Short mmCIF file of C-alpha atoms in Angstrom, two decimals:
data_model
loop_
_atom_site.label_atom_id
_atom_site.label_comp_id
_atom_site.label_asym_id
_atom_site.label_seq_id
_atom_site.Cartn_x
_atom_site.Cartn_y
_atom_site.Cartn_z
CA MET A 1016 76.50 127.65 61.40
CA ALA A 1017 72.46 126.61 61.89
CA LYS A 1018 71.91 125.92 65.20
CA LEU A 1019 68.65 123.29 66.03
CA THR A 1020 67.73 122.16 69.08
CA VAL A 1021 66.41 118.41 69.39
CA ASP A 1022 64.45 117.58 72.00
CA GLY A 1023 66.04 119.89 74.54
CA PHE A 1024 69.77 119.48 72.80
CA VAL A 1025 71.27 121.66 70.80
CA VAL A 1026 73.42 120.57 67.48
CA ARG A 1027 75.19 122.32 64.62
CA ASP A 1028 73.52 120.95 61.40
CA ASP A 1029 76.43 122.36 59.00
CA LEU A 1030 78.78 119.65 61.56
CA ALA A 1031 79.20 116.07 60.62
CA TYR A 1032 78.42 113.28 63.15
CA ASP A 1033 79.47 110.20 64.77
CA LEU A 1034 76.02 109.95 66.88
CA GLU A 1035 77.58 106.21 68.34
CA HIS A 1036 80.46 108.11 70.42
CA HIS A 1037 78.91 111.37 70.53
CA MET A 1038 81.46 113.40 68.77
CA TRP A 1039 80.91 115.87 65.70
CA VAL A 1040 83.55 117.23 62.89
CA GLU A 1041 83.71 120.25 61.50
CA GLU A 1042 85.85 120.11 58.13
CA LEU A 1043 88.02 123.11 58.56
CA GLY A 1044 89.36 122.80 54.75
CA SER A 1045 92.56 121.03 53.09
CA GLY A 1046 91.61 117.43 54.45
CA VAL A 1047 91.88 119.36 58.08
CA VAL A 1048 89.34 118.77 60.43
CA ARG A 1049 88.30 119.83 63.98
CA ILE A 1050 86.22 117.59 66.55
CA GLY A 1051 84.35 117.61 69.68
CA MET A 1052 81.78 116.22 71.22
CA ASP A 1053 78.18 116.69 71.38
CA ALA A 1054 75.85 118.11 73.78
CA LEU A 1055 73.79 114.54 73.96
CA GLY A 1056 77.25 112.85 74.85
CA LEU A 1057 78.44 115.65 77.58
CA GLU A 1058 74.62 115.01 79.10
CA THR A 1059 75.31 111.38 79.46
CA SER A 1060 78.70 111.91 80.46
CA GLY A 1061 77.83 113.84 83.60
CA THR A 1062 79.97 117.22 85.01
CA LEU A 1063 83.48 116.59 83.24
CA ALA A 1064 86.41 117.19 85.75
CA GLN A 1065 89.41 115.83 83.38
CA LEU A 1066 90.55 115.97 80.01
CA SER A 1067 93.38 113.88 78.25
CA PHE A 1068 94.06 114.01 74.67
CA GLU A 1069 97.29 111.90 72.67
CA PRO A 1070 99.90 114.23 71.66
CA ALA A 1071 100.33 116.03 68.55
CA GLU A 1072 101.50 114.06 65.54
CA PHE A 1073 99.74 111.01 67.33
CA ASP A 1074 98.27 108.89 64.50
CA VAL A 1075 94.56 107.57 65.61
CA ASP A 1076 92.32 105.31 63.50
CA ARG A 1077 88.60 105.76 63.50
CA GLY A 1078 87.22 104.03 66.32
CA ALA A 1079 90.15 103.95 68.56
CA ALA A 1080 90.91 106.40 71.39
CA PHE A 1081 92.32 109.47 71.01
CA GLY A 1082 92.04 110.68 74.81
CA SER A 1083 89.86 110.27 77.67
CA LEU A 1084 87.58 112.04 79.87
CA GLU A 1085 86.71 111.44 83.47
CA ALA A 1086 83.38 112.78 84.91
CA GLU A 1087 81.82 111.77 88.28
CA LYS A 1088 84.77 109.38 88.94
CA PHE A 1089 83.87 107.39 85.72
CA VAL A 1090 87.10 107.20 83.30
CA GLY A 1091 85.69 107.15 79.25
CA PRO A 1092 87.69 106.93 76.40
CA LEU A 1093 87.78 109.73 73.74
CA ILE A 1094 86.47 108.03 70.12
CA ALA A 1095 88.02 109.28 67.01
CA PRO A 1096 85.24 109.83 64.29
CA VAL A 1097 87.25 109.98 61.52
CA SER A 1098 91.13 108.21 61.16
CA GLY A 1099 94.18 111.40 60.99
CA ARG A 1100 97.09 112.69 62.65
CA ILE A 1101 96.54 115.25 65.76
CA LEU A 1102 97.56 118.21 64.55
CA ALA A 1103 96.36 120.55 67.32
CA ILE A 1104 94.57 120.17 70.88
CA ASN A 1105 92.75 122.17 72.72
CA GLU A 1106 94.91 123.59 75.68
CA ALA A 1107 92.09 125.75 77.09
CA ALA A 1108 89.75 122.68 77.44
CA LEU A 1109 92.57 120.60 79.23
CA GLU A 1110 92.97 123.34 81.51
CA HIS A 1111 89.37 123.99 81.86
CA PRO A 1112 87.37 121.00 81.38
CA GLY A 1113 84.03 122.75 81.97
CA ILE A 1114 84.59 125.20 78.47
CA VAL A 1115 83.31 122.15 76.91
CA GLN A 1116 79.85 121.79 78.65
CA ALA A 1117 79.92 125.08 78.20
CA ASP A 1118 80.39 125.67 74.67
CA PRO A 1119 80.59 122.24 73.27
CA TYR A 1120 80.60 123.54 69.29
CA GLY A 1121 82.67 126.68 70.00
CA ALA A 1122 85.69 127.30 72.20
CA GLY A 1123 85.04 123.40 73.70
CA TRP A 1124 86.45 121.56 70.53
CA LEU A 1125 88.91 118.83 71.15
CA ILE A 1126 91.44 117.94 68.63
CA GLU A 1127 92.60 119.00 65.06
CA VAL A 1128 93.36 116.25 62.98
CA ARG A 1129 94.84 115.77 59.24
CA ALA A 1130 92.10 113.31 57.84
CA HIS A 1131 93.64 110.53 56.17
CA ARG A 1132 90.60 108.54 54.73
CA LEU A 1133 88.09 111.51 54.76
CA ASP A 1134 86.32 110.89 51.46
CA GLU A 1135 85.81 107.80 52.45
CA GLU A 1136 85.11 107.88 56.05
CA ARG A 1137 82.71 111.39 55.83
CA ASP A 1138 79.63 108.99 54.10
CA ARG A 1139 79.90 107.14 57.54
CA LEU A 1140 79.34 110.34 59.22
CA LEU A 1141 75.35 112.07 60.19
CA GLN A 1142 75.05 114.97 57.58
CA GLY A 1143 72.22 117.50 56.63
CA ALA A 1144 70.14 118.81 59.01
CA GLU A 1145 67.52 116.44 58.36
CA GLU A 1146 69.17 112.96 58.92
CA ILE A 1147 71.02 115.30 62.06
CA HIS A 1148 67.60 116.10 63.43
CA SER A 1149 65.50 112.48 62.96
CA SER A 1150 69.02 110.71 64.32
CA PHE A 1151 69.44 112.49 67.26
CA SER A 1152 65.57 112.52 68.40
CA ALA A 1153 65.47 108.64 68.04
CA LYS A 1154 68.85 108.61 69.90
CA ILE A 1155 67.71 110.74 72.68
CA ARG A 1156 63.93 108.86 72.64
CA GLU A 1157 66.18 105.90 73.18
CA TYR A 1158 68.16 107.29 76.25
CA ARG A 1159 64.49 108.54 77.63
CA VAL A 1160 63.21 104.91 77.48
CA GLU A 1161 66.22 103.53 78.84
CA GLY A 1162 65.76 105.65 81.82
CA VAL A 1163 68.87 107.15 81.44
CA LEU A 1164 68.08 110.59 80.39
CA SER A 1165 65.61 113.01 82.42
CA GLU A 1166 62.69 114.64 80.13
CA MET B 775 69.95 80.72 76.46
CA ALA B 776 71.52 81.10 79.84
CA ALA B 777 73.50 83.84 80.28
CA ALA B 778 77.14 82.99 81.33
CA PRO B 779 78.04 82.78 84.91
CA LEU B 780 79.09 85.52 87.14
CA ARG B 781 83.32 84.72 87.75
CA VAL B 782 84.01 85.35 91.51
CA ILE B 783 87.72 85.27 91.90
CA ASP B 784 88.64 86.02 95.75
CA PHE B 785 92.31 86.38 95.49
CA GLY B 786 93.06 87.06 98.79
CA ARG B 787 96.05 88.85 100.71
CA VAL B 788 98.06 89.96 97.99
CA SER B 789 101.06 92.31 97.66
CA PRO B 790 100.25 96.54 96.96
CA LEU B 791 101.11 95.90 93.33
CA ARG B 792 99.10 93.36 92.24
CA SER B 793 96.11 94.32 94.43
CA GLN B 794 96.09 96.99 91.39
CA THR B 795 97.14 94.94 88.19
CA LEU B 796 95.01 91.84 88.97
CA TRP B 797 92.20 93.59 88.14
CA HIS B 798 92.97 95.25 85.48
CA ALA B 799 93.49 91.92 83.78
CA ILE B 800 90.60 90.96 84.73
CA ALA B 801 89.38 93.79 82.88
CA HIS B 802 91.57 92.82 79.51
CA GLY B 803 89.84 89.33 79.86
CA VAL B 804 86.36 90.37 79.50
CA SER B 805 86.88 92.81 77.19
CA GLY B 806 88.13 89.92 75.16
CA GLY B 807 85.11 88.22 75.59
CA GLY B 808 85.56 86.76 79.15
CA PRO B 809 82.46 86.81 81.68
CA ALA B 810 81.28 89.61 83.61
CA THR B 811 83.29 89.11 86.78
CA LEU B 812 83.52 90.08 90.68
CA SER B 813 86.69 90.05 92.16
CA LEU B 814 87.88 90.82 95.64
CA MET B 815 91.30 91.06 97.43
CA GLN B 816 93.34 92.67 100.48
CA PRO B 817 96.78 94.44 99.84
CA ALA B 818 99.00 92.95 101.93
CA ALA B 819 101.17 96.32 103.20
CA PRO B 820 100.28 100.05 102.76
CA TYR B 821 100.73 101.96 99.57
CA VAL B 822 98.90 104.92 97.29
CA SER B 823 97.19 104.65 94.22
CA ILE B 824 96.44 107.82 92.03
CA GLY B 825 93.81 108.06 89.71
CA TYR B 826 94.10 107.72 85.83
CA HIS B 827 93.78 111.66 85.34
CA VAL B 828 95.72 112.59 88.55
CA PRO B 829 98.84 114.39 88.01
CA TYR B 830 102.00 112.93 89.65
CA GLU B 831 102.82 115.87 92.10
CA ASP B 832 99.53 115.89 93.56
CA VAL B 833 100.78 113.13 96.41
CA ASP B 834 103.71 114.24 98.81
CA HIS B 835 106.22 111.65 97.10
CA GLU B 836 108.76 112.44 99.96
CA ARG B 837 106.77 111.37 102.89
CA CYS B 838 105.70 108.66 100.65
CA SER B 839 109.15 107.47 100.47
CA ASP B 840 109.84 107.66 103.74
CA ALA B 841 107.12 105.63 104.65
CA GLY B 842 107.93 103.07 102.38
CA LEU B 843 104.69 103.59 100.33
CA PRO B 844 104.92 102.66 96.57
CA VAL B 845 102.67 104.75 94.48
CA TYR B 846 100.61 103.27 91.46
CA ARG B 847 98.56 104.89 88.94
CA ARG B 848 95.23 103.01 88.06
CA MET B 849 93.03 103.35 84.99
CA VAL B 850 89.88 104.45 86.93
CA GLY B 851 88.74 107.40 87.66
CA GLY B 852 89.17 109.68 91.20
CA GLY B 853 91.96 110.96 93.41
CA PRO B 854 94.96 110.10 94.97
CA VAL B 855 94.45 107.36 97.71
CA TYR B 856 96.28 105.87 100.77
CA LEU B 857 95.20 101.78 100.57
CA ASP B 858 96.43 99.42 103.08
CA ASP B 859 95.38 96.03 104.51
CA GLY B 860 92.60 97.48 106.88
CA GLN B 861 91.03 97.73 103.04
CA ILE B 862 89.32 94.70 101.22
CA PHE B 863 88.86 96.00 97.60
CA PHE B 864 86.02 94.24 95.48
CA GLN B 865 85.43 94.99 91.56
CA ILE B 866 82.59 94.40 89.64
CA THR B 867 84.09 94.11 85.68
CA VAL B 868 81.46 93.45 82.84
CA PRO B 869 81.60 94.17 78.84
CA VAL B 870 81.04 97.73 78.08
CA GLU B 871 78.24 96.78 75.94
CA ASP B 872 75.85 95.33 78.72
CA THR B 873 76.02 98.82 80.80
CA PRO B 874 74.22 101.94 80.10
CA ALA B 875 75.32 104.44 77.51
CA VAL B 876 74.89 106.85 80.69
CA ARG B 877 78.17 106.57 82.99
CA SER B 878 76.57 107.93 85.65
CA ALA B 879 73.86 105.48 85.38
CA ALA B 880 76.18 102.77 84.75
CA VAL B 881 78.25 103.31 87.97
CA ALA B 882 75.23 103.60 90.17
CA GLY B 883 74.03 100.41 89.03
CA LEU B 884 76.86 99.02 89.26
CA LEU B 885 77.76 100.07 93.29
CA ALA B 886 73.74 99.62 94.24
CA PRO B 887 74.84 95.49 94.74
CA ALA B 888 77.56 96.56 96.76
CA VAL B 889 75.38 98.78 98.99
CA ARG B 890 73.01 96.09 99.55
CA ALA B 891 76.10 93.72 100.41
CA PHE B 892 76.78 96.44 103.03
CA ARG B 893 73.43 96.13 104.52
CA ALA B 894 73.50 92.68 104.57
CA VAL B 895 76.48 92.73 107.13
CA GLY B 896 74.98 95.46 109.31
CA VAL B 897 76.43 98.82 107.58
CA ALA B 898 73.61 100.79 106.99
CA ALA B 899 74.94 102.19 103.53
CA VAL B 900 73.33 104.07 101.19
CA LEU B 901 74.27 105.31 97.61
CA GLU B 902 74.14 109.10 97.54
CA ASP B 903 72.73 111.04 94.49
CA HIS B 904 76.92 111.90 93.66
CA GLY B 905 77.69 108.43 93.71
CA ASP B 906 79.47 108.22 97.52
CA ILE B 907 78.27 105.06 99.53
CA VAL B 908 77.65 106.68 103.01
CA ALA B 909 76.49 105.29 106.33
CA GLY B 910 75.30 108.00 109.32
CA GLY B 911 76.64 110.71 107.04
CA ARG B 912 79.89 109.35 106.37
CA LYS B 913 81.33 107.98 103.64
CA VAL B 914 82.60 104.17 104.12
CA CYS B 915 83.60 102.97 101.06
CA GLY B 916 85.60 104.95 98.35
CA HIS B 917 84.71 104.39 94.64
CA GLY B 918 85.99 104.54 91.32
CA ALA B 919 85.42 103.51 87.87
CA GLY B 920 85.82 103.43 84.36
CA GLN B 921 85.92 101.50 80.57
CA ILE B 922 89.34 99.21 80.68
CA GLU B 923 89.64 97.86 76.71
CA GLY B 924 85.92 97.13 76.01
CA ALA B 925 84.97 96.44 79.69
CA VAL B 926 83.66 99.13 82.12
CA THR B 927 85.16 98.08 86.07
CA VAL B 928 83.79 99.53 88.92
CA VAL B 929 86.05 99.33 92.27
CA GLY B 930 85.16 99.90 95.92
CA ASN B 931 86.20 98.90 99.41
CA LEU B 932 85.43 97.74 102.80
CA ILE B 933 87.04 99.91 105.36
CA THR B 934 87.69 97.47 108.04
CA ARG B 935 90.19 99.70 109.49
CA PHE B 936 91.06 103.35 107.85
CA ASP B 937 94.24 105.09 109.19
CA HIS B 938 93.09 108.99 108.53
CA ALA B 939 96.49 110.29 109.30
CA ALA B 940 98.17 108.25 106.65
CA ALA B 941 95.65 108.76 104.35
CA ALA B 942 95.77 113.10 104.77
CA SER B 943 99.84 112.87 105.17
CA VAL B 944 100.24 111.33 101.65
CA ILE B 945 98.47 114.05 99.80
CA ARG B 946 100.29 117.36 98.94
CA THR B 947 98.70 119.79 100.76
CA PRO B 948 99.92 123.85 100.44
CA ASP B 949 101.35 123.95 104.08
CA GLU B 950 100.99 121.60 107.29
CA GLU B 951 97.81 123.92 108.42
CA THR B 952 96.44 122.89 105.30
CA SER B 953 97.23 119.41 105.77
CA VAL B 954 96.21 119.38 109.50
CA GLU B 955 92.74 120.65 108.33
CA LEU B 956 92.44 117.86 105.65
CA GLU B 957 92.94 115.26 108.36
CA ARG B 958 89.89 116.74 110.36
CA LEU B 959 88.06 116.54 107.29
CA MET B 960 88.73 112.95 106.83
CA ARG B 961 88.27 111.80 110.58
CA ARG B 962 84.73 113.62 110.48
CA HIS B 963 83.69 112.59 106.80
CA VAL B 964 85.07 109.11 106.30
CA ALA B 965 84.18 106.31 108.69
CA ALA B 966 85.73 102.63 108.82
CA THR B 967 82.97 100.03 109.03
CA PRO B 968 84.44 96.89 110.96
CA ALA B 969 82.22 94.51 109.33
CA ASP B 970 83.25 90.76 108.58
CA PRO B 971 85.06 90.58 105.49
CA GLU B 972 84.17 86.97 104.54
CA ALA B 973 80.50 87.84 105.15
CA PHE B 974 80.81 90.87 103.02
CA ARG B 975 82.59 89.14 100.27
CA ASP B 976 79.23 85.81 100.48
CA ALA B 977 76.84 89.20 100.34
CA ALA B 978 78.68 90.77 97.56
CA VAL B 979 78.35 87.32 95.97
CA VAL B 980 74.88 87.22 96.53
CA GLU B 981 74.27 90.43 95.43
CA TYR B 982 75.78 90.44 91.94
CA THR B 983 74.66 87.21 91.20
CA ARG B 984 71.22 88.56 91.63
CA ALA B 985 71.76 91.89 89.89
CA LEU B 986 73.60 90.46 86.86
CA ASP B 987 70.88 87.29 87.10
CA ARG B 988 73.36 84.62 86.90
CA VAL B 989 75.23 82.13 89.13
CA ALA B 990 78.30 82.67 90.40
CA GLU B 991 81.45 79.99 89.77
CA PHE B 992 84.76 80.62 91.63
CA SER B 993 87.30 80.60 89.10
CA HIS B 994 90.67 82.07 88.37
CA LEU B 995 92.68 83.89 85.88
CA THR B 996 92.94 82.37 82.36
CA ALA B 997 96.27 82.08 80.60
CA ASP B 998 95.73 85.21 78.88
CA GLU B 999 94.70 87.52 81.61
CA LEU B 1000 97.98 85.99 83.42
CA ASP B 1001 99.74 87.27 80.12
CA ALA B 1002 98.20 90.71 80.57
CA LEU B 1003 99.17 90.64 83.95
CA THR B 1004 103.23 90.08 83.49
CA GLU B 1005 102.60 93.27 80.97
CA LEU B 1006 100.73 95.42 83.65
CA ASP B 1007 102.88 94.19 85.99
CA GLU B 1008 105.81 95.72 84.19
CA ARG B 1009 103.97 98.92 83.06
CA PHE B 1010 102.68 99.71 86.42
CA THR B 1011 105.92 100.23 87.86
CA SER B 1012 107.39 101.84 85.42
CA PRO B 1013 108.16 105.68 85.81
CA SER B 1014 106.62 106.98 82.09
CA TRP B 1015 103.24 105.58 83.28
CA VAL B 1016 103.05 106.30 87.31
CA GLU B 1017 104.90 109.59 86.41
CA GLU B 1018 102.51 110.30 83.52
CA PRO B 1019 103.39 114.31 82.76
CA ALA B 1020 100.65 114.50 80.05
CA ARG B 1021 98.21 115.37 83.33
CA ARG B 1022 96.64 118.88 83.81
CA ARG B 1023 95.71 120.29 86.96
CA GLY B 1024 94.21 124.37 86.89
CA SER B 1025 96.06 126.84 89.11
CA THR B 1026 93.84 125.92 92.03
CA TRP B 1027 94.61 122.71 94.58
CA ARG B 1028 91.46 121.09 95.77
CA VAL B 1029 90.82 117.55 97.39
CA LYS B 1030 87.20 115.98 97.43
CA VAL B 1031 86.93 114.10 101.00
CA LYS B 1032 83.73 113.03 99.55
CA SER B 1033 80.83 114.43 98.00
CA GLY B 1034 80.06 118.40 98.88
CA VAL B 1035 83.31 118.13 101.23
CA TRP B 1036 86.17 119.94 99.97
CA MET B 1037 89.67 121.19 100.44
CA ALA B 1038 90.70 123.87 98.04
CA ALA B 1039 93.90 126.60 97.50
CA ALA B 1040 94.52 129.14 95.36
CA ALA B 1041 97.09 131.78 94.93
CA SER B 1042 97.69 134.66 93.12
CA GLY B 1043 101.06 136.34 93.92
CA GLU B 1044 101.42 137.12 97.74
CA THR B 1045 97.84 136.60 98.20
CA ARG B 1046 97.05 133.13 99.47
CA ALA B 1047 93.63 131.32 100.59
CA ALA B 1048 93.21 127.73 101.90
CA LEU B 1049 89.90 126.35 103.09
CA SER B 1050 87.41 123.67 103.98
CA VAL B 1051 84.39 123.75 102.63
CA VAL B 1052 81.47 121.79 103.71
CA ASP B 1053 78.08 121.37 101.93
CA GLY B 1054 78.67 124.92 100.16
CA ARG B 1055 79.42 126.69 103.35
CA ILE B 1056 83.44 127.70 104.60
CA GLU B 1057 84.25 125.96 107.62
CA TRP B 1058 88.03 126.82 107.96
CA ALA B 1059 89.96 129.67 106.01
CA ARG B 1060 93.66 130.97 105.95
CA PHE B 1061 94.36 133.87 104.09
CA ALA B 1062 97.37 135.76 103.28
CA ASP B 1063 98.04 139.07 101.57
CA PRO B 1064 100.61 141.78 102.65
CA MET B 1065 97.97 144.70 102.86
CA LEU B 1066 96.07 142.72 105.55
CA ASN B 1067 97.97 143.96 108.24
CA GLY B 1068 97.32 141.45 110.90
CA ALA B 1069 93.96 141.42 110.40
CA ALA B 1070 94.39 138.07 108.90
CA ALA B 1071 91.95 136.12 111.89
CA ALA B 1072 89.27 138.85 112.14
CA VAL B 1073 88.79 138.40 107.72
CA GLU B 1074 88.42 134.60 107.66
CA ASP B 1075 86.45 134.92 110.71
CA SER B 1076 83.87 136.85 108.91
CA CYS B 1077 83.69 134.47 106.04
CA ARG B 1078 83.20 130.80 108.25
CA GLY B 1079 79.86 129.52 107.50
CA ARG B 1080 79.14 131.44 104.66
CA THR B 1081 78.78 130.18 101.19
CA LEU B 1082 81.64 131.44 98.31
CA GLY B 1083 79.69 133.73 97.04
CA GLU B 1084 78.15 135.39 100.34
CA ALA B 1085 82.43 135.53 101.37
CA GLY B 1086 83.59 137.06 98.48
CA LEU B 1087 81.01 139.88 99.01
CA VAL B 1088 82.06 140.37 102.16
CA LEU B 1089 85.63 140.17 101.43
CA CYS B 1090 85.27 143.00 98.61
CA ARG B 1091 83.65 144.92 100.79
CA ARG B 1092 87.33 145.13 102.50
CA GLY B 1093 88.76 146.70 99.21
CA GLU B 1094 91.73 145.70 97.60
CA PRO B 1095 93.09 142.74 99.85
CA GLY B 1096 89.80 141.97 100.12
CA MET B 1097 89.08 142.03 96.49
CA ARG B 1098 92.58 139.72 95.47
CA LEU B 1099 90.88 137.20 97.95
CA ALA B 1100 87.32 137.28 96.70
CA GLY B 1101 89.03 136.77 93.26
CA LEU B 1102 91.01 133.82 94.49
CA LEU B 1103 87.31 132.25 96.11
CA GLY B 1104 85.73 132.63 92.62
CA ASP B 1105 88.75 130.07 91.72
CA VAL B 1106 87.80 127.98 94.06
CA GLU B 1107 84.30 128.00 93.27
CA ARG B 1108 84.84 127.23 89.85
CA GLU B 1109 87.49 124.51 90.26
CA ILE B 1110 85.24 122.40 92.70
CA ARG B 1111 82.17 122.87 90.16
CA ARG B 1112 84.14 120.72 87.84
#
């Protein structure tokens, strides 16, 4: 795995990203993917206090919620970057949401899914070091212009 | 093109159930293309509301049942709270695309007009960095927020009268002594501000219309929202919704009274620690361990006024029981940092 630092935020260039919803996707093989939150999304969420996930066997569509997070009394949805059936949820993250912020691309993963339409949906995710770098850089700049992310 | 008006709905006194479901129905309507809405209401009777992620068992259901208090789970954040007719609720609901991506900024932005409304009716309110609205250092407005479908709702209240004893009693605590300390913390850090509710409502309308650059339009629920209200009334009284089994709590018990003011407790076997922590320092402590041999009070005294880290070092110097207690203080520190 290769880690990039884009304007102070760590990203992995071997993952695919739904930058609108700050989710990453790692293909584990045989159509199974692991999903987590990217570091920029975690920064904009604030300190995570709680997480909840739909249970295993739940079918989720790309763009729909597979769970929720609570940070600073705000409850927001966790949006699926791909469609599929939930195979596993990260129990450790449920018990200790802090690990998601401490290690977002490792121990802080959220769910594993058997993807339904990966070939079709993969193309809608950011992939490749160059695209990942330029897109994250643009998003960080956008947030800073809006004044919602400190320099 | 002129912006849509800010819809204003003052529901007046409503049932405890409707004081929750009405604004969730509004969120459904705003999500479906309705205008940003400022709503207000007053619950006609006392009840308990728990935040979306709060474990059901964090509420003392025996006491609630004895007092005839229903319990409803809301879809926004925050802890378990006692609510009654000494509180006027307000909610601002806007389409999610009209709010900043950074949620803490969205919440602060949507609370700022409420702070100005408090000030307009004579409450010297300020919005603290962590989002609490305080006056004279005391919390004067509880709040919660969330994305409900495609709308963001921020809720708060004007507390004209606050029943600290009832508010502490509905929260399940490890023991009675901790409940007493919780009530003490609430009395010290949560205050009522007996401002005129009608003046506050008028000031809130002025401030939210100004902040959102819209004109106010006093209105009512749409037919679609009324349909949603019927479904929400059913859902919010359904045990499967209120008791929702999937909520997790760490092994450490904690209650946030206001930013920087915590009650917490942790246990491992026969070793137990209960603490109140204010601005990072221990104000009150109760320790139990079979090897303390009657020295608990002295050990507790040695920790008062110290940070959790400092107290942990002091405890470690006392040998085996102290090291076990220091481990629990570490658990508490991790929990209240969340």
